[in-house]
């Protein structure tokens, strides 16, 4: 064979070998074994999932078919450690589905979700495996387990029971069908909302229609238009575009148009309408709860929450409602009077509220977002938030460009502990894109766990939709965006500082109404001058944020506290109404919504608006019968932060206690046990009411 033929043959073989290599199934030879995004293609996911599921099945079957007497180690612990390849693959894939999706990825998700659900059902509905778990569970008082092991055993047993292990064969088949359908419907619901968000834009060519808008909003809208080869200005319903328009645009007709576009997502009778999906999701959840012996889905969900039951949730909602509603009504009257004084003669509608309340805020406190934004340049805010973590917990952040990313805007960091040991990888992803869902969230690409000599440290991501830089200005954040950053960073700390043995108990794997404590407590520092002085300098002059501006921020913190409280409560009431249904729902989604939250509403009903059809938290996320968690966690975070207020904002002893008893512990013990270990007592609502000015 001549030399040319040999070279040709070698090239053909190389191409064939490379075509067969799936990076998702290989060892990750990247810094800290991070996901090799530059090597991963969409076509790799489905084959990787199938192989990962097969590997997981083999690992689980080895536990179920073990001939040795069931023990904690060979059954409970072994089961927790099974399926790591699937977990790694799913961690990468579903994060991309949220932050960098496409129609192709969405299609793969629809194919993959039933496969994952089947794998999970095959585990929890396996009678042989459950028998082994029951054997160990029935010996729990004689096993000399530590607290984390006891929690793992309890959780494993209850997870099987709550996923249908005690059902008959016919009932198990029903459970399989329900859970499979729910997994597909939740994906479809979220994708519909994303597409509806992306579908709307308002193109303006007459600048006279844009009076009142600050230069920063106009420049961002002009930049968006230019990117689409259009003249003028383009506004959309992502938060950085929508909120300034509603706050500042004088044109009431256009504000109404923007509001209705925002509040009618997936409620237009088109291909992205979610009303039928809500019917299906609600009824399937009810059917599943009934199958498992519960009257409704809320009873099922709340069994593993701090609130314990419906009564616990409604007690919280009612207590806060009593403290908030009259305050909200008084606030509305104040806004009405101000609008009338400003020449407005009609009825105050939702698209007027933000506009006039912003003007009144500026008049009362001499404060608005445009005054604050120059002091919150994104990179400086990053430095400030990271610096706070260094001061409190001793951890440091080092950018590493060698870590692959899924989008060029993503910045990866290595995180190190005070002793120099590696803690975590943190990815930050700040700006809106068409492939990204709205909102802000934290997640992980890889969790934390320990197994023999292997100590897996987490890879955490925080994803936002913050104001973009323009041609003339860097990214300047609103104060609300600063608070959002600190909120998600609190979740990130919960993940990065995790120090558990078992992955299922690590980091944010805690009760839903406890998970918001680490995030919401971080927001408290945002109004403290001692913190702001460390990073908040004018992006042009370098001048520190003036003391009087900080005082205005603090003075305005309780502005519209009543309204903001009942707004959150309205979502909690709506959530509970959907999930306490005890009969299949066949009614009108809009009518149901209006009845569910009627007592919290201070504006007339808007026929074209519907919250439920875009409520991802309930129908595409994990907050079903759990949205009250945000208010529950406010009670916890206000109470917990009072310790810092008492002993010092940067008190390392208090911070270390919070780290050791809350952030590191994850779900290894009951959250109230952990909280009392930090605080010394159960929380009370007093600190929250005082902070909010509602008592």
XYZ file of C-alpha atoms in Angstrom:
695
model
C 0.000 0.000 0.000
C 1.517 3.314 -1.056
C 2.007 6.281 1.279
C -0.962 8.293 -0.084
C -3.382 5.419 0.526
C -2.059 4.965 4.055
C -2.615 8.649 4.840
C -6.132 8.514 3.334
C -6.992 5.399 5.342
C -5.651 7.005 8.523
C -7.783 10.129 7.958
C -10.916 8.065 7.329
C -10.338 6.035 10.496
C -9.691 9.232 12.495
C -12.920 10.805 11.292
C -14.857 7.625 12.134
C -13.339 7.426 15.620
C -13.978 11.104 16.331
C -17.539 10.751 15.088
C -18.092 7.989 17.656
C -16.585 9.885 20.598
C -19.210 11.438 22.829
C -17.600 13.944 25.212
C -20.475 13.549 27.662
C -19.478 9.920 28.179
C -15.754 10.538 28.508
C -13.691 11.683 31.457
C -13.752 15.472 31.517
C -10.129 16.555 31.038
C -10.860 20.171 31.863
C -10.001 22.282 34.900
C -11.790 20.721 37.896
C -13.556 18.313 35.511
C -15.872 21.095 34.373
C -18.278 20.498 31.505
C -16.417 20.609 28.144
C -18.949 22.909 26.486
C -16.778 23.602 23.455
C -16.814 19.883 22.588
C -20.481 19.161 23.285
C -22.935 19.191 20.389
C -26.696 18.782 20.536
C -26.489 15.377 18.883
C -24.435 14.082 21.809
C -27.214 14.451 24.370
C -29.721 11.749 23.457
C -27.109 8.958 23.058
C -25.436 10.124 26.281
C -28.713 10.014 28.189
C -29.473 6.528 26.927
C -26.058 5.210 27.955
C -26.137 7.034 31.275
C -29.566 5.595 32.051
C -28.333 2.125 31.165
C -25.324 2.581 33.455
C -27.626 3.831 36.214
C -29.929 0.838 35.768
C -26.967 -1.501 36.145
C -25.885 0.255 39.358
C -29.402 0.216 40.834
C -29.979 -3.408 39.871
C -26.749 -4.345 41.640
C -28.227 -2.849 44.827
C -31.607 -4.557 44.373
C -30.131 -7.951 43.491
C -27.452 -7.979 46.187
C -27.661 -11.383 47.923
C -26.186 -10.035 51.133
C -28.432 -9.040 54.018
C -29.613 -5.429 53.516
C -27.534 -2.875 55.406
C -27.325 0.893 55.413
C -24.074 0.723 53.420
C -25.047 -1.830 50.753
C -28.569 -0.497 50.207
C -29.263 3.087 51.311
C -25.785 4.494 50.745
C -25.213 2.479 47.571
C -28.497 3.677 46.095
C -27.665 7.325 46.829
C -24.388 6.905 44.944
C -25.924 5.254 41.871
C -26.591 7.180 38.660
C -23.768 9.718 38.814
C -23.217 9.702 35.038
C -26.905 10.423 34.501
C -26.783 13.193 37.101
C -23.790 14.799 35.396
C -25.415 14.603 31.952
C -28.754 15.942 33.181
C -27.031 18.754 35.083
C -25.412 20.005 31.896
C -28.398 19.481 29.630
C -31.189 21.010 31.703
C -29.103 24.030 32.614
C -28.633 24.659 28.906
C -32.367 24.183 28.314
C -32.936 27.090 30.718
C -30.033 29.383 29.828
C -29.022 28.628 26.220
C -31.867 26.755 24.596
C -33.010 26.232 21.019
C -35.862 24.443 19.272
C -33.558 21.450 18.835
C -32.712 21.309 22.548
C -36.392 21.651 23.419
C -37.210 18.718 21.175
C -34.489 16.631 22.801
C -35.881 17.603 26.215
C -39.298 16.267 25.200
C -37.660 12.974 24.209
C -35.389 12.746 27.230
C -37.820 13.655 30.018
C -39.949 10.497 29.675
C -36.772 8.391 29.679
C -35.582 9.977 32.926
C -39.029 9.678 34.494
C -39.148 5.994 33.545
C -35.710 5.460 35.085
C -36.816 7.143 38.322
C -40.093 5.203 38.396
C -38.270 1.932 37.768
C -36.317 2.615 40.951
C -39.080 3.732 43.317
C -41.614 1.185 42.001
C -39.169 -1.755 42.258
C -40.687 -4.047 44.942
C -37.447 -5.971 45.529
C -35.473 -2.795 46.103
C -38.178 -1.355 48.354
C -38.180 -4.514 50.434
C -34.470 -4.069 51.087
C -35.021 -0.413 52.033
C -37.866 -1.360 54.395
C -35.670 -3.943 56.068
C -33.038 -1.334 56.852
C -35.652 1.277 57.794
C -37.299 -1.052 60.302
C -33.930 -1.439 62.041
C -33.211 2.312 62.182
C -33.230 2.539 65.964
C -30.533 -0.113 66.261
C -28.073 1.012 63.576
C -26.011 3.676 65.419
C -26.298 6.085 62.488
C -25.128 9.694 62.633
C -27.582 12.530 61.985
C -26.875 12.715 58.247
C -27.221 8.968 57.805
C -30.491 8.985 59.742
C -31.816 11.718 57.453
C -30.736 9.809 54.337
C -32.454 6.649 55.554
C -35.642 8.516 56.441
C -35.667 10.422 53.148
C -35.003 7.308 51.068
C -37.844 5.376 52.656
C -40.303 8.271 52.439
C -39.273 9.039 48.843
C -40.186 5.495 47.815
C -43.510 5.647 49.661
C -44.310 9.081 48.199
C -43.390 7.857 44.711
C -45.779 4.901 44.801
C -43.837 1.991 46.284
C -46.855 0.815 48.323
C -49.281 0.948 45.378
C -50.782 -2.073 43.666
C -49.459 -3.068 40.248
C -52.379 -1.375 38.466
C -51.916 1.779 40.546
C -48.192 1.777 39.849
C -48.923 1.763 36.144
C -51.193 4.777 36.613
C -48.486 6.542 38.601
C -46.001 5.926 35.774
C -48.318 7.467 33.195
C -49.101 10.483 35.367
C -45.479 11.271 36.226
C -44.352 10.842 32.623
C -47.046 13.163 31.320
C -46.311 15.764 34.014
C -42.630 15.857 33.089
C -43.506 16.654 29.472
C -46.207 19.181 30.318
C -43.992 21.224 32.641
C -41.357 21.525 29.919
C -43.981 22.572 27.394
C -45.431 25.155 29.783
C -42.065 26.858 30.333
C -41.154 26.805 26.668
C -44.466 28.447 25.743
C -43.766 31.295 28.170
C -40.254 31.777 26.791
C -41.493 31.900 23.199
C -44.280 34.329 24.067
C -41.722 36.575 25.734
C -39.463 36.490 22.691
C -42.327 37.048 20.258
C -43.228 40.538 21.438
C -41.428 43.708 20.527
C -42.657 47.285 20.221
C -40.921 49.232 17.475
C -41.139 53.021 17.787
C -39.812 55.471 15.173
C -41.377 58.667 16.539
C -39.282 59.885 19.483
C -42.034 62.204 20.691
C -43.893 59.086 21.854
C -41.027 58.266 24.201
C -41.032 61.372 26.384
C -40.159 60.732 30.008
C -37.816 57.839 29.284
C -34.273 58.342 30.579
C -31.373 58.385 28.153
C -30.168 54.990 29.357
C -33.483 53.327 28.388
C -33.533 55.094 25.014
C -29.969 54.106 24.265
C -30.650 50.456 25.132
C -33.769 50.457 22.904
C -31.874 52.121 20.049
C -29.110 49.545 20.390
C -31.682 46.744 20.193
C -33.196 48.281 17.063
C -29.782 48.673 15.485
C -28.959 45.020 16.193
C -32.043 44.145 14.134
C -31.149 46.572 11.334
C -34.058 48.858 12.157
C -34.330 52.567 12.725
C -35.667 54.013 15.956
C -36.197 52.115 19.199
C -37.286 48.598 20.100
C -38.748 47.694 23.503
C -39.575 44.177 24.656
C -40.942 42.493 27.771
C -37.682 41.321 29.268
C -37.193 43.094 32.597
C -34.355 45.493 31.598
C -36.558 46.859 28.804
C -40.024 46.510 30.338
C -39.488 47.983 33.800
C -37.944 51.362 32.814
C -40.708 51.810 30.245
C -43.409 51.257 32.852
C -41.647 53.548 35.334
C -40.872 56.506 33.109
C -42.795 56.557 29.794
C -45.309 59.419 29.735
C -47.338 57.801 26.954
C -50.156 55.989 28.789
C -51.369 54.176 25.684
C -47.948 52.611 25.132
C -47.627 51.719 28.822
C -50.938 49.898 28.557
C -49.716 48.071 25.456
C -46.545 46.960 27.221
C -48.428 45.900 30.348
C -50.944 43.821 28.423
C -48.153 42.169 26.417
C -46.351 41.289 29.632
C -49.413 40.081 31.538
C -51.021 38.135 28.708
C -48.154 35.726 28.073
C -49.509 32.321 27.004
C -53.084 33.648 27.313
C -53.865 34.649 23.751
C -55.505 31.547 22.303
C -52.525 30.897 20.040
C -50.129 27.946 19.822
C -48.359 29.091 23.016
C -51.516 29.325 25.135
C -51.049 27.477 28.446
C -54.642 27.170 29.658
C -55.036 23.593 28.499
C -51.648 22.737 29.981
C -52.825 24.119 33.339
C -55.937 21.940 33.226
C -53.843 18.885 32.532
C -51.124 19.649 35.088
C -53.545 20.465 37.915
C -55.719 17.433 37.299
C -52.777 15.065 36.958
C -51.276 16.344 40.216
C -54.620 15.849 41.949
C -54.937 12.363 40.494
C -51.429 11.504 41.664
C -52.101 12.847 45.164
C -55.368 10.880 45.385
C -53.601 7.751 44.197
C -51.131 8.137 47.060
C -53.874 8.678 49.628
C -53.983 12.483 49.902
C -57.053 14.714 49.508
C -55.190 17.182 47.326
C -51.738 17.984 46.001
C -50.978 20.560 48.706
C -51.378 17.933 51.437
C -48.917 15.758 49.549
C -46.357 18.524 48.938
C -46.501 20.133 52.388
C -45.787 16.891 54.192
C -42.084 17.610 53.625
C -42.058 21.343 54.354
C -41.471 23.395 57.467
C -45.082 24.620 57.269
C -46.166 20.934 57.610
C -49.736 21.427 56.325
C -52.269 23.824 54.779
C -53.086 25.299 58.158
C -49.453 26.324 58.641
C -49.377 28.030 55.241
C -52.689 29.841 55.603
C -51.796 30.985 59.119
C -48.710 32.714 57.718
C -50.596 34.199 54.752
C -53.442 35.459 56.935
C -51.138 36.964 59.573
C -49.237 38.904 56.927
C -52.432 39.819 55.051
C -53.892 41.336 58.219
C -50.780 43.441 58.657
C -50.546 44.460 54.985
C -53.910 45.035 53.332
C -54.965 48.302 54.972
C -51.477 49.655 54.469
C -51.730 48.771 50.766
C -55.112 50.490 50.485
C -53.708 53.644 52.073
C -50.772 53.524 49.666
C -53.171 53.311 46.743
C -55.096 56.336 47.975
C -51.832 58.248 48.265
C -50.887 57.338 44.669
C -54.376 58.306 43.440
C -54.127 61.674 45.142
C -50.694 62.274 43.678
C -51.853 61.299 40.173
C -54.856 63.615 40.465
C -52.593 66.444 41.613
C -50.434 65.704 38.542
C -53.428 66.161 36.230
C -54.584 62.543 35.853
C -58.374 62.221 35.975
C -59.128 58.566 35.210
C -59.105 55.450 37.366
C -55.639 54.251 38.371
C -54.901 51.077 36.407
C -51.953 48.696 36.737
C -50.100 50.428 33.873
C -50.437 53.707 35.769
C -49.317 52.354 39.125
C -45.604 51.922 38.435
C -45.453 55.252 36.591
C -47.072 57.387 39.279
C -45.605 55.478 42.209
C -42.137 56.052 40.757
C -42.820 59.780 40.410
C -44.152 59.991 43.962
C -41.138 58.080 45.245
C -38.857 60.579 43.538
C -40.795 63.458 45.069
C -40.885 61.964 48.591
C -37.338 60.664 48.747
C -35.582 62.539 45.941
C -34.522 59.145 44.600
C -34.872 57.140 41.408
C -33.045 54.350 39.573
C -31.258 56.757 37.257
C -29.630 58.473 40.234
C -28.352 55.162 41.600
C -27.318 53.288 38.460
C -24.019 55.153 37.911
C -22.824 53.740 41.249
C -23.721 50.151 40.372
C -21.513 49.285 37.419
C -21.783 45.532 37.041
C -18.101 44.663 37.475
C -17.897 46.791 40.611
C -21.010 45.107 41.991
C -19.427 41.709 41.327
C -16.355 42.851 43.250
C -18.530 44.088 46.100
C -20.634 40.941 46.399
C -17.602 38.658 46.142
C -15.829 40.892 48.669
C -18.703 40.477 51.110
C -18.323 36.706 50.876
C -14.599 37.087 51.524
C -15.210 39.252 54.575
C -17.887 36.974 56.028
C -16.599 33.535 55.131
C -12.988 33.993 54.042
C -13.588 32.666 50.516
C -11.977 34.177 47.397
C -12.782 34.172 43.670
C -10.336 33.783 40.804
C -11.424 34.044 37.127
C -10.203 31.151 35.002
C -10.536 31.552 31.226
C -9.386 27.955 30.747
C -12.748 26.721 32.044
C -15.056 26.185 29.011
C -18.351 28.105 28.891
C -21.618 27.640 26.975
C -21.790 31.292 25.881
C -19.066 33.895 25.492
C -20.862 36.157 28.016
C -20.471 33.601 30.812
C -17.576 34.182 33.235
C -16.206 31.184 35.177
C -14.470 31.529 38.559
C -12.540 29.205 40.811
C -13.588 29.649 44.435
C -11.104 29.016 47.248
C -11.521 28.725 51.002
C -9.578 30.800 53.530
C -6.933 28.063 53.835
C -6.354 28.077 50.053
C -8.203 24.815 49.389
C -10.422 24.603 46.308
C -14.133 24.994 47.075
C -16.131 25.319 43.869
C -16.497 26.587 40.332
C -18.901 29.491 39.901
C -20.326 30.545 36.515
C -21.951 33.989 36.191
C -24.335 34.712 33.289
C -25.858 38.178 33.535
C -27.688 39.388 30.413
C -30.877 38.493 28.475
C -30.695 36.395 25.293
C -33.404 34.837 23.114
C -32.356 31.356 24.274
C -32.613 32.221 27.973
C -35.686 32.047 30.165
C -36.746 35.199 31.972
C -36.034 35.765 35.645
C -33.003 34.827 37.693
C -31.892 31.549 39.215
C -29.082 29.482 40.700
C -28.393 25.874 39.803
C -25.523 23.428 39.687
C -23.803 21.586 36.872
C -22.267 19.198 39.375
C -23.117 18.666 43.012
C -21.037 18.163 46.143
C -20.519 14.749 47.765
C -17.900 12.521 49.367
C -17.215 8.896 48.530
C -14.162 7.101 49.920
C -11.195 9.210 48.782
C -13.223 11.121 46.185
C -14.411 14.578 47.292
C -16.610 16.144 44.621
C -16.730 19.912 44.875
C -19.701 21.687 43.253
C -19.951 23.591 39.975
C -22.527 26.338 40.539
C -24.184 28.708 38.082
C -26.107 31.929 38.680
C -28.162 33.235 35.759
C -29.757 36.682 35.486
C -31.407 38.988 32.963
C -29.701 42.280 33.825
C -29.345 45.534 31.947
C -26.839 45.203 29.087
C -23.999 47.601 28.392
C -24.620 50.041 25.546
C -22.297 51.625 23.021
C -21.494 54.460 25.428
C -22.020 52.967 28.901
C -21.028 49.811 30.769
C -23.743 47.650 32.325
C -25.253 49.840 35.054
C -27.615 48.000 37.377
C -30.758 49.219 39.039
C -30.864 48.815 42.804
C -33.429 46.048 42.319
C -30.958 44.211 40.087
C -28.288 44.553 42.784
C -30.691 42.939 45.255
C -31.465 40.171 42.752
C -27.762 39.498 42.294
C -27.291 39.223 46.058
C -30.317 36.934 46.308
C -29.024 34.468 43.733
C -25.516 34.740 45.150
C -26.954 33.641 48.507
C -28.249 30.494 46.801
C -24.795 30.086 45.243
C -23.148 30.250 48.676
C -25.508 27.507 49.836
C -24.227 25.384 46.966
C -20.543 26.376 47.031
C -20.066 25.926 50.782
C -21.890 22.583 50.899
C -20.124 20.007 53.039
C -22.217 16.857 53.100
C -21.416 13.221 52.486
C -24.425 12.419 50.305
C -25.332 14.338 47.163
C -29.082 14.100 47.777
C -28.648 16.017 51.064
C -26.106 18.538 49.828
C -26.373 22.281 49.232
C -29.837 23.483 48.226
C -31.390 20.008 48.582
C -33.458 21.228 51.512
C -37.120 21.863 52.277
C -38.587 24.287 49.753
C -39.589 26.743 52.477
C -36.046 26.760 53.888
C -34.111 27.135 50.644
C -34.813 30.871 50.384
C -33.206 31.725 53.749
C -29.582 31.833 52.463
C -30.656 33.872 49.427
C -32.914 36.377 51.134
C -30.599 37.063 54.052
C -27.940 38.314 51.617
C -30.273 41.050 50.355
C -30.134 42.721 53.774
C -26.559 43.953 53.214
C -27.599 45.854 50.075
C -28.921 48.811 52.078
C -26.033 49.010 54.527
C -23.626 51.922 54.001
C -20.698 49.961 55.444
C -21.163 47.461 52.629
C -21.934 49.922 49.814
C -18.898 52.059 50.662
C -16.661 49.156 49.674
C -17.578 49.091 45.990
C -20.316 51.567 44.991
C -18.370 54.275 43.158
C -19.450 56.399 40.202
C -18.434 54.662 36.996
C -17.104 57.907 35.490
C -15.654 59.885 38.384
C -14.813 57.159 40.892
C -16.682 59.163 43.553
C -18.061 56.941 46.379
C -21.826 56.766 46.670
C -22.856 59.783 48.756
C -24.035 59.116 52.299
C -27.267 60.995 51.604
C -28.082 58.655 48.695
C -27.603 55.626 50.932
C -29.866 57.230 53.522
C -32.481 57.763 50.814
C -32.245 54.100 49.831
C -32.838 53.083 53.433
C -35.607 55.637 53.912
C -37.387 54.349 50.804
C -37.064 50.653 51.691
C -40.567 50.509 53.119
C -42.107 52.569 50.332
C -45.166 50.610 49.140
C -44.380 47.885 51.701
C -48.066 47.050 52.041
C -48.628 46.780 48.296
C -45.508 44.680 47.760
C -46.537 42.392 50.597
C -50.064 41.746 49.329
C -48.689 41.255 45.816
C -46.523 38.398 47.079
C -49.387 37.113 49.200
C -51.657 37.120 46.130
C -49.302 34.679 44.435
C -49.285 32.521 47.554
C -53.095 32.436 47.720
C -53.300 31.655 43.993
C -50.804 28.822 44.343
C -52.654 27.287 47.284
C -56.019 27.623 45.512
C -54.767 25.628 42.554
C -53.205 22.931 44.696
C -55.925 22.491 47.305
C -58.513 21.523 44.685
C -60.147 18.235 45.622
C -62.071 17.663 42.401
C -60.812 17.703 38.792
C -60.754 21.212 37.373
C -62.801 21.877 34.238
C -63.475 25.565 34.708
C -62.156 28.814 33.302
C -58.545 29.522 34.287
C -59.005 33.290 34.393
C -62.157 33.145 36.510
C -60.531 30.740 38.918
C -57.529 33.022 39.281
C -59.633 36.105 39.987
C -61.620 34.282 42.653
C -58.494 32.770 44.245
C -56.717 36.056 44.900
C -59.711 38.417 45.025
C -59.105 39.559 48.609
C -55.610 40.816 47.732
C -56.484 42.821 44.622
C -56.566 46.627 44.670
C -57.032 47.202 40.913
C -59.959 46.429 38.595
C -59.888 43.068 36.821
C -58.070 43.249 33.474
C -59.700 40.758 31.131
C -56.656 40.259 28.887
C -54.241 39.629 31.795
C -53.563 36.265 33.392
C -50.821 35.319 35.839
C -51.460 31.579 35.951
C -50.641 30.958 32.292
C -47.131 32.364 32.775
C -46.516 31.220 36.356
C -43.414 29.098 35.754
C -42.767 28.715 39.486
C -45.950 26.671 39.842
C -46.297 24.870 36.549
C -42.748 24.525 35.232
C -40.710 24.726 38.435
C -40.675 23.232 41.899
C -42.892 25.705 43.770
C -46.300 24.031 43.465
C -47.959 24.492 46.877
C -44.741 26.247 47.826
C -44.840 29.857 46.664
C -45.588 30.927 50.233
C -41.945 29.920 50.854
C -40.758 33.403 49.900
C -42.793 34.968 52.720
C -41.875 32.132 55.091
C -38.207 32.726 54.336
C -38.658 36.481 54.881
C -39.607 35.648 58.466
C -36.464 33.516 58.757
C -34.091 35.970 57.067
C -35.284 39.007 59.038
C -34.927 37.065 62.273
C -31.503 35.689 61.301
C -30.134 39.033 60.098
C -31.090 40.599 63.417
C -28.126 38.655 64.886
C -25.752 40.400 62.457
C -27.376 43.737 63.253
C -26.847 43.101 66.939
C -23.284 41.750 66.802
C -21.884 43.422 63.688
C -22.603 43.315 59.952
C -19.293 41.595 59.220
C -18.957 39.646 62.466
C -16.925 36.566 61.552
C -18.165 34.589 64.551
C -21.809 35.027 63.515
C -20.926 34.375 59.854
C -19.025 31.229 60.787
C -22.016 29.990 62.769
C -24.302 30.681 59.801
C -21.882 28.840 57.524
C -21.432 25.808 59.791
C -25.057 25.454 60.871
C -26.929 26.513 57.713
C -24.842 26.796 54.533
C -22.634 23.731 54.955
C -25.318 21.450 56.332
C -27.706 21.376 53.360
C -30.550 18.996 54.124
C -28.610 16.731 56.490
C -30.937 17.568 59.394
C -34.392 19.075 59.814
C -34.206 22.803 58.971
C -35.693 23.945 62.274
C -32.994 22.012 64.132
C -30.342 23.753 62.034
C -31.957 27.170 62.410
C -32.234 26.901 66.186
C -28.621 25.783 66.367
C -27.646 29.040 64.648
C -30.191 31.359 66.239
C -30.726 29.749 69.635
C -34.508 29.922 69.245
C -37.349 29.508 66.761
C -38.005 32.507 64.498
C -40.784 34.993 65.135
C -42.555 37.298 62.679
C -41.632 40.376 64.736
C -38.351 41.197 62.967
C -40.042 41.022 59.545
C -42.942 43.284 60.532
C -40.530 45.765 62.082
C -38.258 45.759 59.035
C -41.236 46.233 56.712
C -42.796 48.986 58.788
C -45.994 46.943 59.096
C -46.299 47.102 62.879
